């Protein structure tokens, strides 16, 4: 439910064409934050996984 609402907000922001954050707009900023959080979580999970095996 939360994820679908984020997608709707992103598409609305793109449709409005609001560019405030270095030309990204609100949707670009949200997407960047989500991708960064996922990447950080993935790297942390991989590091913890390899430490446990050694």
JSON list of C-alpha atoms in Angstrom, two decimals:
[
{"chain": "A", "resi": 1, "resn": "UNK", "atom": "CA", "xyz": [0.00, 0.00, 0.00]},
{"chain": "A", "resi": 2, "resn": "UNK", "atom": "CA", "xyz": [2.77, 2.42, 0.95]},
{"chain": "A", "resi": 3, "resn": "UNK", "atom": "CA", "xyz": [4.85, 1.50, -2.11]},
{"chain": "A", "resi": 4, "resn": "UNK", "atom": "CA", "xyz": [1.97, 2.08, -4.52]},
{"chain": "A", "resi": 5, "resn": "UNK", "atom": "CA", "xyz": [1.27, 5.49, -2.99]},
{"chain": "A", "resi": 6, "resn": "UNK", "atom": "CA", "xyz": [4.94, 6.42, -3.48]},
{"chain": "A", "resi": 7, "resn": "UNK", "atom": "CA", "xyz": [4.68, 5.46, -7.15]},
{"chain": "A", "resi": 8, "resn": "UNK", "atom": "CA", "xyz": [1.55, 7.59, -7.52]},
{"chain": "A", "resi": 9, "resn": "UNK", "atom": "CA", "xyz": [3.28, 10.57, -5.90]},
{"chain": "A", "resi": 10, "resn": "UNK", "atom": "CA", "xyz": [6.28, 10.09, -8.18]},
{"chain": "A", "resi": 11, "resn": "UNK", "atom": "CA", "xyz": [4.16, 10.03, -11.32]},
{"chain": "A", "resi": 12, "resn": "UNK", "atom": "CA", "xyz": [2.25, 13.11, -10.15]},
{"chain": "A", "resi": 13, "resn": "UNK", "atom": "CA", "xyz": [5.50, 14.96, -9.49]},
{"chain": "A", "resi": 14, "resn": "UNK", "atom": "CA", "xyz": [6.78, 14.05, -12.97]},
{"chain": "A", "resi": 15, "resn": "UNK", "atom": "CA", "xyz": [3.51, 15.19, -14.53]},
{"chain": "A", "resi": 16, "resn": "UNK", "atom": "CA", "xyz": [3.70, 18.50, -12.67]},
{"chain": "A", "resi": 17, "resn": "UNK", "atom": "CA", "xyz": [7.29, 18.96, -13.84]},
{"chain": "A", "resi": 18, "resn": "UNK", "atom": "CA", "xyz": [8.47, 20.42, -10.55]},
{"chain": "A", "resi": 19, "resn": "UNK", "atom": "CA", "xyz": [12.27, 20.61, -10.58]},
{"chain": "A", "resi": 20, "resn": "UNK", "atom": "CA", "xyz": [13.62, 21.78, -7.26]},
{"chain": "A", "resi": 21, "resn": "UNK", "atom": "CA", "xyz": [16.43, 19.43, -6.24]},
{"chain": "A", "resi": 22, "resn": "UNK", "atom": "CA", "xyz": [19.26, 19.92, -8.75]},
{"chain": "A", "resi": 23, "resn": "UNK", "atom": "CA", "xyz": [16.82, 19.38, -11.60]},
{"chain": "A", "resi": 24, "resn": "UNK", "atom": "CA", "xyz": [15.58, 16.06, -10.23]},
{"chain": "A", "resi": 25, "resn": "UNK", "atom": "CA", "xyz": [12.22, 17.18, -8.91]},
{"chain": "A", "resi": 26, "resn": "UNK", "atom": "CA", "xyz": [10.41, 15.58, -5.98]},
{"chain": "A", "resi": 27, "resn": "UNK", "atom": "CA", "xyz": [10.05, 12.23, -7.73]},
{"chain": "A", "resi": 28, "resn": "UNK", "atom": "CA", "xyz": [13.75, 12.09, -8.57]},
{"chain": "A", "resi": 29, "resn": "UNK", "atom": "CA", "xyz": [14.68, 12.93, -5.00]},
{"chain": "A", "resi": 30, "resn": "UNK", "atom": "CA", "xyz": [12.39, 10.21, -3.60]},
{"chain": "A", "resi": 31, "resn": "UNK", "atom": "CA", "xyz": [13.75, 7.68, -6.10]},
{"chain": "A", "resi": 32, "resn": "UNK", "atom": "CA", "xyz": [17.36, 8.58, -5.25]},
{"chain": "A", "resi": 33, "resn": "UNK", "atom": "CA", "xyz": [16.73, 8.18, -1.50]},
{"chain": "A", "resi": 34, "resn": "UNK", "atom": "CA", "xyz": [14.95, 4.84, -1.95]},
{"chain": "A", "resi": 35, "resn": "UNK", "atom": "CA", "xyz": [17.71, 3.46, -4.21]},
{"chain": "A", "resi": 36, "resn": "UNK", "atom": "CA", "xyz": [20.42, 4.66, -1.80]},
{"chain": "A", "resi": 37, "resn": "UNK", "atom": "CA", "xyz": [18.72, 3.03, 1.20]},
{"chain": "A", "resi": 38, "resn": "UNK", "atom": "CA", "xyz": [18.30, -0.26, -0.70]},
{"chain": "A", "resi": 39, "resn": "UNK", "atom": "CA", "xyz": [21.95, -0.24, -1.81]},
{"chain": "A", "resi": 40, "resn": "UNK", "atom": "CA", "xyz": [23.22, 0.51, 1.71]},
{"chain": "A", "resi": 41, "resn": "UNK", "atom": "CA", "xyz": [21.05, -2.26, 3.18]},
{"chain": "A", "resi": 42, "resn": "UNK", "atom": "CA", "xyz": [22.24, -4.73, 0.52]},
{"chain": "A", "resi": 43, "resn": "UNK", "atom": "CA", "xyz": [25.93, -3.93, 1.09]},
{"chain": "A", "resi": 44, "resn": "UNK", "atom": "CA", "xyz": [25.52, -4.21, 4.87]},
{"chain": "A", "resi": 45, "resn": "UNK", "atom": "CA", "xyz": [23.72, -7.55, 4.47]},
{"chain": "A", "resi": 46, "resn": "UNK", "atom": "CA", "xyz": [26.45, -8.89, 2.16]},
{"chain": "A", "resi": 47, "resn": "UNK", "atom": "CA", "xyz": [29.23, -7.78, 4.54]},
{"chain": "A", "resi": 48, "resn": "UNK", "atom": "CA", "xyz": [27.50, -9.40, 7.52]},
{"chain": "A", "resi": 49, "resn": "UNK", "atom": "CA", "xyz": [26.88, -12.58, 5.52]},
{"chain": "A", "resi": 50, "resn": "UNK", "atom": "CA", "xyz": [30.51, -12.95, 4.47]},
{"chain": "A", "resi": 51, "resn": "UNK", "atom": "CA", "xyz": [31.78, -12.29, 8.01]},
{"chain": "A", "resi": 52, "resn": "UNK", "atom": "CA", "xyz": [29.63, -15.10, 9.44]},
{"chain": "A", "resi": 53, "resn": "UNK", "atom": "CA", "xyz": [31.01, -17.63, 6.92]},
{"chain": "A", "resi": 54, "resn": "UNK", "atom": "CA", "xyz": [34.69, -16.92, 7.70]}
]
